[in-house]
Coordinates of C-alpha atoms in Angstrom, one line a residue:
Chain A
X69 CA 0.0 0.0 0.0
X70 CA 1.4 3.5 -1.0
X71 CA 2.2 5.7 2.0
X72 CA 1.2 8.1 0.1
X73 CA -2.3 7.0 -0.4
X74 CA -4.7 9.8 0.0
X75 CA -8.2 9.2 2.4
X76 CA -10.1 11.0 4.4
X77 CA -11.8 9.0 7.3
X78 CA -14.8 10.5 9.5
X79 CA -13.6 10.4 12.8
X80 CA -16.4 11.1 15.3
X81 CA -16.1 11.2 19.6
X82 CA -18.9 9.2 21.4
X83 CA -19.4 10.8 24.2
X84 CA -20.8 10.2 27.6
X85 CA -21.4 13.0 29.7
X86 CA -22.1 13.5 33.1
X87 CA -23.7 10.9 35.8
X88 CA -25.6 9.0 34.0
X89 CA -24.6 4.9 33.7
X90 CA -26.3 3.8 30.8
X91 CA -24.4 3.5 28.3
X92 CA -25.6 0.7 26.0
X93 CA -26.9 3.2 23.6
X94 CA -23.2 4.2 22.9
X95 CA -21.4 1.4 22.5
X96 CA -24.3 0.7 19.7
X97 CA -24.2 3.8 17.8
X98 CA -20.4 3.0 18.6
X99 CA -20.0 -0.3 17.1
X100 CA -22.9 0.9 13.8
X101 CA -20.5 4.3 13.3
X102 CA -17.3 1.6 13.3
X103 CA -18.9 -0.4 10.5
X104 CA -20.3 2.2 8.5
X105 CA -16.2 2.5 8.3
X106 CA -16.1 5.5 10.8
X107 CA -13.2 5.8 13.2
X108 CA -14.8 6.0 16.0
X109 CA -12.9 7.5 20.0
X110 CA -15.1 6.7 22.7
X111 CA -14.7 8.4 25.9
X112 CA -16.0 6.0 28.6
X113 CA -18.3 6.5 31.4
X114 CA -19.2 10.0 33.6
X115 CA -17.0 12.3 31.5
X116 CA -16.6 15.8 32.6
X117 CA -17.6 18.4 29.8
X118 CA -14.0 19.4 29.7
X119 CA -13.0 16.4 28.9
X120 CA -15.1 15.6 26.5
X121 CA -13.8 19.2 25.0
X122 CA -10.2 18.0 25.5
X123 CA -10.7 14.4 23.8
X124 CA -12.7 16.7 20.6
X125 CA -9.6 18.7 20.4
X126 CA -6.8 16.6 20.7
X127 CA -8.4 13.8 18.2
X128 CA -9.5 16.5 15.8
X129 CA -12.9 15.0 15.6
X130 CA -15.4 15.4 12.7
X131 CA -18.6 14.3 14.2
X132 CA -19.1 14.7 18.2
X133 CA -22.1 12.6 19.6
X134 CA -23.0 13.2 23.0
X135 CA -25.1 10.7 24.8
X136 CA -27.3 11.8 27.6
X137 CA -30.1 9.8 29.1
X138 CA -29.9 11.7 32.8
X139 CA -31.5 14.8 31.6
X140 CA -29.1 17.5 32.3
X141 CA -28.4 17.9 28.8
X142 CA -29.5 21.8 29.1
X143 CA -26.4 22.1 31.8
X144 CA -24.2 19.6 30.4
X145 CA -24.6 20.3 26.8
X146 CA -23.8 24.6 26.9
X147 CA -20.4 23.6 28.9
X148 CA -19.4 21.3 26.1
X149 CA -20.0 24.0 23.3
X150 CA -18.5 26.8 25.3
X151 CA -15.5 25.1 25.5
X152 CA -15.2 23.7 21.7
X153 CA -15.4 27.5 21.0
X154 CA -12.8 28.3 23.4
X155 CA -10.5 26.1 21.2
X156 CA -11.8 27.1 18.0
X157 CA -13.3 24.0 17.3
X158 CA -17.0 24.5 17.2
X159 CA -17.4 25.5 13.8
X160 CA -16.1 22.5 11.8
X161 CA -17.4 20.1 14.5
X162 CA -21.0 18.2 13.8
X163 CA -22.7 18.5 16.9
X164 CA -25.3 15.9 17.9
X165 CA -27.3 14.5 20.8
X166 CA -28.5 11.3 21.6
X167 CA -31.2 10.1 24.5
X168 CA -34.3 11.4 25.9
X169 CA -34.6 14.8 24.9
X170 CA -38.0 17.1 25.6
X171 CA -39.0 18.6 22.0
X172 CA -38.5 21.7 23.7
X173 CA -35.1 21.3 25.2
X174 CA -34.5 19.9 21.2
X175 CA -35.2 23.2 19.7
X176 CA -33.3 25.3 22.5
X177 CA -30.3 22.7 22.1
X178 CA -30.3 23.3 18.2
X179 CA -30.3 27.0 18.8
X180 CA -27.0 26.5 20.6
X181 CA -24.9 24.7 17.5
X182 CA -26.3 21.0 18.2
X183 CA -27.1 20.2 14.9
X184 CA -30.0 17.0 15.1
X185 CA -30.9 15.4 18.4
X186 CA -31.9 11.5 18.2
X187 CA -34.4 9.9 20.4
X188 CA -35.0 6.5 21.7
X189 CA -36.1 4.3 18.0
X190 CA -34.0 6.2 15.2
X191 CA -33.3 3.7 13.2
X192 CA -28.7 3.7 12.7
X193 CA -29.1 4.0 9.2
X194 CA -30.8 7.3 9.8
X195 CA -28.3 8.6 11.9
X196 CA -25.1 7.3 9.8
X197 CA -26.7 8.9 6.7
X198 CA -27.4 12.3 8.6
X199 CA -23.7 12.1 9.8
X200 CA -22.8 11.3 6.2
X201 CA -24.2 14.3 4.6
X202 CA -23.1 17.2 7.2
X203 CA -20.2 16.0 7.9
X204 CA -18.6 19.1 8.1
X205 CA -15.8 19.6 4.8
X206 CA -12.5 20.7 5.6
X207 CA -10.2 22.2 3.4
Chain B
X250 CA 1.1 13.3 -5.2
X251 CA 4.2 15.3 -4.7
X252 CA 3.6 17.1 -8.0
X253 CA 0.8 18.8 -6.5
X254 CA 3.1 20.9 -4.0
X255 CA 1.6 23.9 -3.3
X256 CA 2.7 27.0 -0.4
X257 CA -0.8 27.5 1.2
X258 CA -0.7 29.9 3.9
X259 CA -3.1 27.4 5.6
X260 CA 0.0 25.2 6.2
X261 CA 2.1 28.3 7.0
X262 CA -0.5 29.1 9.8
X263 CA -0.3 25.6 11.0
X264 CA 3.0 25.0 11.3
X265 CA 3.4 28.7 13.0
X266 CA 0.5 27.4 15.7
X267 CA 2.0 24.3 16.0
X268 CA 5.4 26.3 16.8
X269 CA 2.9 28.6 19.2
X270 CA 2.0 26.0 21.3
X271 CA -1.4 26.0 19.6
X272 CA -3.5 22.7 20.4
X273 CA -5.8 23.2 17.8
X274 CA -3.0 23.4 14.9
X275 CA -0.9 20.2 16.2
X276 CA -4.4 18.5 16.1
X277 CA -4.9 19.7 12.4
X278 CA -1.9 18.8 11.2
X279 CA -1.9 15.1 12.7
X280 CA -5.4 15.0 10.7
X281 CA -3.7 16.1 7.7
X282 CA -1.0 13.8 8.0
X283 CA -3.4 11.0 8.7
X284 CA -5.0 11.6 5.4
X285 CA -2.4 12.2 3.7
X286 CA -4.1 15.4 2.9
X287 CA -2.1 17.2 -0.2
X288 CA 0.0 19.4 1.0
X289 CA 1.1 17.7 3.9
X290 CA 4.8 16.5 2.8
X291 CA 5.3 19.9 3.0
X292 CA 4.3 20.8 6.3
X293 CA 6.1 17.3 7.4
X294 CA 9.4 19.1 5.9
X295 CA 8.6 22.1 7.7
X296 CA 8.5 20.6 10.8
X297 CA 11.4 18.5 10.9
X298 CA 14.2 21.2 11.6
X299 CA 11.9 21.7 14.8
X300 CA 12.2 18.0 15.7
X301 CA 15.1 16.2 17.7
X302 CA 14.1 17.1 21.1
X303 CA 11.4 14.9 22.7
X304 CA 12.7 11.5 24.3
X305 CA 10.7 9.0 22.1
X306 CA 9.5 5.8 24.0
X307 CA 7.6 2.9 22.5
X308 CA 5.6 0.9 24.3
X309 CA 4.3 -2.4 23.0
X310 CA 3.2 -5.8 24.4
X311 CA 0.1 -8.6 23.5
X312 CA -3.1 -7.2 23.9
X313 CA -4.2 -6.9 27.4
X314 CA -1.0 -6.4 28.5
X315 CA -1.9 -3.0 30.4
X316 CA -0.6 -0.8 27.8
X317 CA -3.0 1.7 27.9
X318 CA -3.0 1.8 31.4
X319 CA 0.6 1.9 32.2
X320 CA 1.4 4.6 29.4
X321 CA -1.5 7.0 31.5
X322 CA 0.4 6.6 34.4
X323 CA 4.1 7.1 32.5
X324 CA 2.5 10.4 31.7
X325 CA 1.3 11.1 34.9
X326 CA 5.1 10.7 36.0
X327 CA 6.3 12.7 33.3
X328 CA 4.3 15.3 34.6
X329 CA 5.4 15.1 38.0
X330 CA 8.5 15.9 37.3
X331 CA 7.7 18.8 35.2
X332 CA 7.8 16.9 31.4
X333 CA 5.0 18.1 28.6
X334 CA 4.0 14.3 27.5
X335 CA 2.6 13.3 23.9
X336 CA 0.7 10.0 23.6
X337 CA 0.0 8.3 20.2
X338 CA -2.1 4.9 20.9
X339 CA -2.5 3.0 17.6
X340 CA -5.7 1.0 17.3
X341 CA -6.5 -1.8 14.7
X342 CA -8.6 -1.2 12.1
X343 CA -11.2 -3.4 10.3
X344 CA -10.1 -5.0 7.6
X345 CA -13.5 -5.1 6.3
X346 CA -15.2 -1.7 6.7
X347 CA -11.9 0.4 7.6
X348 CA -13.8 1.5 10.7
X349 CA -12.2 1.3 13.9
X350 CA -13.2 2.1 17.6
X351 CA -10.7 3.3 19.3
X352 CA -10.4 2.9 23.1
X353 CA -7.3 3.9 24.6
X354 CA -8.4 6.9 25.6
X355 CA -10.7 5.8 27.6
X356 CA -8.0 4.3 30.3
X357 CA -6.2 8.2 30.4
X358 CA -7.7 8.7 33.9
X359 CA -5.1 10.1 35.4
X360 CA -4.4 13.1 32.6
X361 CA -8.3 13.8 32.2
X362 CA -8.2 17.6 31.6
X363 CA -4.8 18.0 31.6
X364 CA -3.7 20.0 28.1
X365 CA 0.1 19.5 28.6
X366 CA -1.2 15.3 27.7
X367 CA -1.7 15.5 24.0
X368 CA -3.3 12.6 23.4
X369 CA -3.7 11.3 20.1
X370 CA -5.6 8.1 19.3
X371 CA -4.9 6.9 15.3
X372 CA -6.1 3.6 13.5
X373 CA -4.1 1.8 12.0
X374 CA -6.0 2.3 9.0
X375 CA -5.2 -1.1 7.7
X376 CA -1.3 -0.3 6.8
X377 CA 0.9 -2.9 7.3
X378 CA 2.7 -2.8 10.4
X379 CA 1.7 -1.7 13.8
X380 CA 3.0 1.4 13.5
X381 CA 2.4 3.3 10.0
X382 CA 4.2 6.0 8.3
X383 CA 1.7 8.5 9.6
X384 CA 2.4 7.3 13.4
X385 CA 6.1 8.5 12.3
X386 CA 5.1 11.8 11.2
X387 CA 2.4 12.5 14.2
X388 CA 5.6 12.0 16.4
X389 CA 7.5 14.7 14.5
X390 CA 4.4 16.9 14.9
X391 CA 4.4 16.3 19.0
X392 CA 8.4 16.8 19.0
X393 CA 7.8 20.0 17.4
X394 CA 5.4 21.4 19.0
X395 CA 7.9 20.8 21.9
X396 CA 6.5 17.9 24.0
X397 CA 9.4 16.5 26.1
X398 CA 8.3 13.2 26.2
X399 CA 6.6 11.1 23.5
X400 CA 4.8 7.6 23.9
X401 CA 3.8 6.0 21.4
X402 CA 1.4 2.8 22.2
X403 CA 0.5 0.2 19.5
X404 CA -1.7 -2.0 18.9
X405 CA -1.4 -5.7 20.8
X406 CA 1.1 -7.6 19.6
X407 CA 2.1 -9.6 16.6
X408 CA 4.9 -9.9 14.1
X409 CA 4.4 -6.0 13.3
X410 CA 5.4 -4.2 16.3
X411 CA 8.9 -4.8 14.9
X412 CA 8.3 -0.8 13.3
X413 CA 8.1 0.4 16.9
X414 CA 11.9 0.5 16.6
X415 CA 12.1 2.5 13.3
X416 CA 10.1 5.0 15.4
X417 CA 11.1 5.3 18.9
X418 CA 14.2 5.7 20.8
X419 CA 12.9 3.2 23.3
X420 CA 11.2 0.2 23.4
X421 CA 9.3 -1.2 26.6
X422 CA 7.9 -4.4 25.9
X423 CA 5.0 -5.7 28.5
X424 CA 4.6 -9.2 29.3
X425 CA 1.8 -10.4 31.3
X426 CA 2.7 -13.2 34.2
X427 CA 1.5 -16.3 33.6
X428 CA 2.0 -16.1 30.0
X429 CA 5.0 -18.6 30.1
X430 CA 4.5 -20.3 26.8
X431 CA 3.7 -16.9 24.9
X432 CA 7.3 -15.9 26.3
X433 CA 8.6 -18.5 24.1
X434 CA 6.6 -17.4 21.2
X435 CA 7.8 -13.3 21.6
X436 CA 11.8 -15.0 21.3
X437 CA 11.7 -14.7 18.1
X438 CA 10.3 -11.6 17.5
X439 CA 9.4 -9.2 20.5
X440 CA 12.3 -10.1 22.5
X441 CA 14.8 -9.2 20.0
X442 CA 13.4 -5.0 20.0
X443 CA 12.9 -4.6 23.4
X444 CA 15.1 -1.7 25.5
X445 CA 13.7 -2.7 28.3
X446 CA 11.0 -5.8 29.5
X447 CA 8.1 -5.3 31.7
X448 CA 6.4 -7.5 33.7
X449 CA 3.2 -5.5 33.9
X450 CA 0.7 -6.7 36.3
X451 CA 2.8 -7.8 38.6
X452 CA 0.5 -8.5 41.5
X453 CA -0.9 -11.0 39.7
X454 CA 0.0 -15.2 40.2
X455 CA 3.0 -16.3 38.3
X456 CA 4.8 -12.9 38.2
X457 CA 7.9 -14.4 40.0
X458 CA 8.1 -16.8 37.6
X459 CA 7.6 -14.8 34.3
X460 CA 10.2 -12.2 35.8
X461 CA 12.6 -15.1 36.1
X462 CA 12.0 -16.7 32.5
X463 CA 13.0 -13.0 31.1
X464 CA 15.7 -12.8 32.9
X465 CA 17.5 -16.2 31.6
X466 CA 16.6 -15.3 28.0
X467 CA 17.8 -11.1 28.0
X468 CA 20.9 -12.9 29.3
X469 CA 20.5 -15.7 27.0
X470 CA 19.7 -13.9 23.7
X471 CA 22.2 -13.8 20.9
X472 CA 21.2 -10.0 20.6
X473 CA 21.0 -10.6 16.4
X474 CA 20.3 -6.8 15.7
X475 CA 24.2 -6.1 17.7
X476 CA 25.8 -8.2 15.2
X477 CA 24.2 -6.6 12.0
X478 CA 25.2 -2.9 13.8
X479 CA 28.4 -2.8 14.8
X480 CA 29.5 -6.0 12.5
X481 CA 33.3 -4.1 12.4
X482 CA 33.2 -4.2 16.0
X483 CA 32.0 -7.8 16.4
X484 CA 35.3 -9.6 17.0
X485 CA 36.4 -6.4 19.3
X486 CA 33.5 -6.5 20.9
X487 CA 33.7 -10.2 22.0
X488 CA 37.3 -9.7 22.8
X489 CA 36.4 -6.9 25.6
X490 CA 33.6 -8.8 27.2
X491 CA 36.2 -11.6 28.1
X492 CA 39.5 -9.8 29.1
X493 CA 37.5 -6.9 31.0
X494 CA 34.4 -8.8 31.8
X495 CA 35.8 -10.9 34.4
X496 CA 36.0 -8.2 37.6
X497 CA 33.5 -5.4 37.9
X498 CA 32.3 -5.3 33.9
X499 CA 30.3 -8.5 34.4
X500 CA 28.5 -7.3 37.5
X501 CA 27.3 -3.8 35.9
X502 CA 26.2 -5.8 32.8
X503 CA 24.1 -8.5 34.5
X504 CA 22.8 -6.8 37.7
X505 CA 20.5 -4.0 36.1
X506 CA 21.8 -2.5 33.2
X507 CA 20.9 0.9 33.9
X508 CA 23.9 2.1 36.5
X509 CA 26.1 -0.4 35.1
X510 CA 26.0 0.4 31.4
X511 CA 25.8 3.8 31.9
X512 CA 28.9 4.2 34.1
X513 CA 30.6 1.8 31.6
X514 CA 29.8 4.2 28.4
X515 CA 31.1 7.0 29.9
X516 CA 34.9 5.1 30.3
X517 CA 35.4 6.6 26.8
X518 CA 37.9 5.2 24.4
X519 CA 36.8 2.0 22.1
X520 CA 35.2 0.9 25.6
X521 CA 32.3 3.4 24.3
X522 CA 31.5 1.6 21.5
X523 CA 31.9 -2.0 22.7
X524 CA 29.3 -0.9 26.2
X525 CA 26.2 -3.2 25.8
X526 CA 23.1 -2.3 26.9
X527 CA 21.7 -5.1 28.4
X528 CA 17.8 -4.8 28.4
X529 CA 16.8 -4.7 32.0
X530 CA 13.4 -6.7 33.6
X531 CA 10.8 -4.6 36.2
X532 CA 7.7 -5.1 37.5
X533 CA 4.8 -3.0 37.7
X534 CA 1.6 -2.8 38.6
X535 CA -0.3 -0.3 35.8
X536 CA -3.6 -0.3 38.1
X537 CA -1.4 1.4 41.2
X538 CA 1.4 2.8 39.3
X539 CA 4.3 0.3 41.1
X540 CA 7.2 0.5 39.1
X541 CA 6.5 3.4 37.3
X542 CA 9.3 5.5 38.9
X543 CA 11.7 2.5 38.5
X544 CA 10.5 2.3 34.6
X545 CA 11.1 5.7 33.7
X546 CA 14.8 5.8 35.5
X547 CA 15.5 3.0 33.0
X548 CA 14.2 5.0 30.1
X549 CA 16.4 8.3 31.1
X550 CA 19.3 5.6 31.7
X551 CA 18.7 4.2 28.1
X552 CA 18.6 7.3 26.7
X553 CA 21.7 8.6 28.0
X554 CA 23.4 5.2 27.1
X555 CA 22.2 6.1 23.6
X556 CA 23.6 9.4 23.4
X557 CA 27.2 8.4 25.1
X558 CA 27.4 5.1 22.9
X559 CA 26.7 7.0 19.6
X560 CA 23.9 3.7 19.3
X561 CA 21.6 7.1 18.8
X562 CA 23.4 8.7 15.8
X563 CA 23.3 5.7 14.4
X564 CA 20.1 4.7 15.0
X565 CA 18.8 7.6 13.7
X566 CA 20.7 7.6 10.4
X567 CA 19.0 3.7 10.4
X568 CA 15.7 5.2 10.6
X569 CA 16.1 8.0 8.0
X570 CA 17.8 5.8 5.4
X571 CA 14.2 3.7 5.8
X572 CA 12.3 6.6 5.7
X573 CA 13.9 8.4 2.5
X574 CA 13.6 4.9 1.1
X575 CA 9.9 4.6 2.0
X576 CA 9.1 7.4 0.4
X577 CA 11.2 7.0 -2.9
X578 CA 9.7 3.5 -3.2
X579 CA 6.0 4.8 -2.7
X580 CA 6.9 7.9 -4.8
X581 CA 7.9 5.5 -8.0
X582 CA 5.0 3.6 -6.7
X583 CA 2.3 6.1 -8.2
X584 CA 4.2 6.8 -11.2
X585 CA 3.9 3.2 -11.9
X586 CA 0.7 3.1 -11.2
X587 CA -0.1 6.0 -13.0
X588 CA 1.4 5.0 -16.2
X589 CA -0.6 1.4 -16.2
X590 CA -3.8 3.8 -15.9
X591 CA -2.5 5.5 -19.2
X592 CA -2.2 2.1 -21.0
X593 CA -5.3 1.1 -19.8
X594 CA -5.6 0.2 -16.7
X595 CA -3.8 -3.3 -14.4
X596 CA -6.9 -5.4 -15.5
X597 CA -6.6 -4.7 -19.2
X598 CA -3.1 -5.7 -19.2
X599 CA -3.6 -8.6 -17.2
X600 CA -6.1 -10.0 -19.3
X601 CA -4.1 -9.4 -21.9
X602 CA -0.9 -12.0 -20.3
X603 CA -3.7 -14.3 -19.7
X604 CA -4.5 -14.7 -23.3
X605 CA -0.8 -14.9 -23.8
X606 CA -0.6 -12.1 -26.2
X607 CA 2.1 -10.7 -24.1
X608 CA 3.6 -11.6 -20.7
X609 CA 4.1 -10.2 -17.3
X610 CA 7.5 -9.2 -18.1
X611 CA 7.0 -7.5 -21.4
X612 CA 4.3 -5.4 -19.1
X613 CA 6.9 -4.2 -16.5
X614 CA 9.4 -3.3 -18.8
X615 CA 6.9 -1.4 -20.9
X616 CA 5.3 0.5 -17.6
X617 CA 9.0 1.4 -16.1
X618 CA 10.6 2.4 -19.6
X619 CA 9.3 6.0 -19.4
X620 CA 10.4 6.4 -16.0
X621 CA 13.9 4.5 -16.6
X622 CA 14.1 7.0 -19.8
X623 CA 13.7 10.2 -18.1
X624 CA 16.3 9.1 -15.2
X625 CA 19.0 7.8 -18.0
X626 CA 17.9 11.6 -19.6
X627 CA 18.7 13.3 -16.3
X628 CA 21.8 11.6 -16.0
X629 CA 23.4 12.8 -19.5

């Protein structure tokens, strides 16, 4: 193989934030994003919002999906933005959300930069194709 | 391709940030160089007048060894003591889908939130070896952004982590206790690139015992890679072992080699040349962080023997000669490869071999005569 072969690979941060323990949904969308042929960083259990900002940074993630099934995504969520932007990387970074989200917390958390929030029944597919085609493109 | 060189000032900027300190930038670039984005040989070249300083540690081992786990607590260390620490943990990748999860991150627990830890995780991306060409260039990218210390963490063992050595400085290989009969497998391969051994998970059953089986074979080994170095030095180099090696010479080699060798190397003269570095065995306990002080005196003692041997200058000139070759092969690679497109295309001509209106080697030399042309052309 030429070293001088030329791909891009989506690389995308599962993320769990905060106190919440459940983290089956995770290591699904995990394991779908892996063979959808996604390189995929997870981040393991009760993550602090900085480090989830820290792991986005430092692995130059595409695609950061943040799984949340406690409900403090309207405190957890703002923390994890604020400090992408700190770092200049907010704007080339595809925000999404995962878990149980109120449709009205889902329109507030879009207003912030998350760009689609999945509840409980998307079907994978639906995700990997929304992933797919907003994939942020980077010169 | 390298044809395609262009100056962006996107590159400037990013090898300015990287030079800055700039998180962000170092990030960038390791993308780049990951996807071998165009442009990027040229912000590798850039980079490498910046490059020399970081101590550059491999750390390899079967899978479930504790790598992960020790190499978050090596950097915790580092930092102790004051060190900025780079991590570059190589995952595998499927072979199938090119996907990867990668996991290594998960077990930096004790550098959460700490932005003097840059760690990087990488698939392999299905390249052949443990380590790829990009691992090599993301190091150069850490050294120059001015990280003291870089580890770089592969993926569990096999015949591949051989390529740690083209990359690091040192190489700590961890052995689980208990694995007695994969000792006897790693002979052949692991044992023969290792600086140093570790017997990680060392409160574990059968620890004794797997420290004592690495002990007779580093003393045991035939150290293969020696011979092939220093090949002028060979019959010296036995000569010195026996007439010196019978008072105090023996001791400092067998005991721990750290002290000893060091001490030895700095005797000056041919002694210099001959001083082996004889690859000590620790124990540690990644979980606790045992050993962990004990392991990183071995790797400053390593890399001073390096530097007061001259093993480093010529290591280096090892690994550059492999990397200029690399490139040059892969370089000549795409032309070929270009030039079968322009008659046609691999498929076309191998159909046309299999209906024997030509044959294999008719095809090469057709596809490398341009190429041989315009070098016999440069040449006049």
């Amino acid at each position: 193989m030429s070293a001088e072969q030329e791909g891009r690979t989506i690389r995308c941060l599962v993320a769990k934030v905060g106190l919440d323990g459940h983290d089956r949904g995770a290591h699904v969308i995990a394991r779908a994003f892996r063979d959808a042929g996604f390189e995929v960083v997870y981040s393991g259990l009760h993550r602090a919002p900085d480090e989830i900002v820290q792991a986005a940074v430092q692995e130059d993630v595409d695609v950061l999906g943040i799984s949340i099934l406690s409900g403090a995504h309207n405190t957890l969520v703002p923390k994890v933005i604020e400090g992408l932007k700190e770092y200049g990387a907010f704007e080339d970074t595809l925000i999404l959300v995962g878990g149980i989200v109120p449709d009205d917390d889902t329109a507030a958390l879009k207003e912030l930069g998350v760009a689609e929030v999945f509840g409980p029944g998307t079907p994978m597919s639906e995700t990997i194709e929304f992933v797919r085609a907003n994939v942020p493109d980077r010169a | 391709m390298a044809g395609e060189r262009r100056e962006s000032s996107a590159d400037a900027d990013l090898v300015a940030g990287i030079l800055d300190g700039d998180q962000r930038s170092l990030a960038r670039t390791i993308t780049r160089i990951e996807n071998r984005s165009p442009g990027y040989r040229d912000l590798v070249s850039a980079l490498h007048e910046h490059t020399g300083h970081a101590d550059v540690i491999g750390v390899t081992g079967a899978p479930g060894a504790g790598k992960s786990t020790l190499v978050d607590k090596l950097a915790a260390a580092y930092r102790d003591r004051g060190d900025t620490v780079g991590v570059v943990a190589v995952d595998p990748s499927s072979p199938y889908t090119g996907g990867s999860v990668l996991g290594d991150r998960i077990r930096m627990a004790s550098n959460v939130g700490d932005m003097e830890v840059f760690f990087r995780s990488m698939s392999a991306r299905g390249r052949l070896g443990g380590l790829s060409t990009a691992t090599a260039d993301a190091v150069k990218a850490l050294d120059a952004f001015g990280k003291d210390v870089v580890l770089i963490e592969t993926v569990g063992a096999g015949q591949n982590e051989v390529d740690v050595v083209r990359a690091a400085d040192t190489v700590a290989v961890l052995v689980q206790p208990g694995s007695g009969d994969d000792v006897q497998t790693l002979k052949a391969g692991i044992l023969e690139i290792g600086d140093v051994f570790v017997v990680n998970k060392a409160d574990m059953d059968g620890a004794e015992r797997t420290l004592a089986e690495l002990e007779e074979m580093v003393h045991l080994r035939d150290r293969p890679t020696r011979g092939l170095d220093t090949a002028h030095h060979g019959a010296g180099a036995v000569g010195h072992a026996d007439v010196d090696g019978n008072g105090d010479d023996a001791d400092g080699n067998v005991a721990h080699g750290d002290e000893g060798n060091v001490a030895h190397g700095g005797d000056g003269g041919d002694d210099a040349d001959t001083a082996e570095w004889t690859p000590p065995v620790l124990r540690t306990v990644g979980t606790t962080g045992e050993g962990v002080d004990e392991l990183i005196a071995v790797f400053d003692a390593h890399a001073a023997h390096l530097r007061d041997s001259g093993e480093l200058a010529q290591a280096e000139r090892r690994r550059y000669a492999e990397e200029i070759r690399t490139l040059v092969r892969s370089d000549i690679g795409a032309l070929a490869a270009a030039e079968i497109e322009r008659r046609g295309g691999i498929e076309a001509l191998a159909d046309r071999v299999r209906r024997r209106e030509t044959d294999p080697y008719t095809v090469a030399d057709e596809v490398v005569a341009p190429i041989a042309a315009c070098v016999d052309a440069a040449e006049e």
